[in-house]
Amino acid sequence: MGEHAQALDASGLSAAAVTFWTAWQGQVLLGFGALKRLDETHGEVKSMRAAPAARGTGVGRAILQHIIAEALKREYARLSLETGTADLHAPAIALYRSAGFVSCEPFAGYQASPHNQFMRLDLAD
């Protein structure tokens, strides 16, 4: 399954088109997320993660809300994301759906496979 991974490495997360945020409690990293600019009106949620000990605490929701707020500030019309289909992705998928994301077609050169799925949030309204 490694050939289906779409995660950004450190150099990808430091690219000019990517803004990366972290959430901390003291010196403990609770989670992180990133927003990639695809064009003037379209952003991509990248690398959303909550530390295992922080799962279920609202950290993921707070990071996602921050990313959405930043996308609105940038006047993006749409946010998209790519995520997995395995059971371990179910909590993230539920989070995205609760924030209004819906299933969509692949975007930005991604290829569909049985191991990934695509979601979007329309922000233009």
C-alpha angles and dihedrals in degrees: 000000000000091000089066096056113121099179120132118240123218093279091050092050091051094053116123092247092056127080114193127198133187132198119216139183104201104309095337117104108225100178149317143214140178140210120213121199108227095174139326093295105025131070133178126219106228136188100356109182138159119199111252092247091051097050113121093021097100096256093121091049091049092051092047091049089051091051091049091048090051091049089052090048089053088050095239114170093207143021120203134185142184120216140163131269100219120112090254088067094057096096092051092047090051089050092051093047091049088055091054102264115148132193116272143165122282115282140191095027097308116147121222118238136161087263100059142046136190132227136182139194117206110219100174096094 
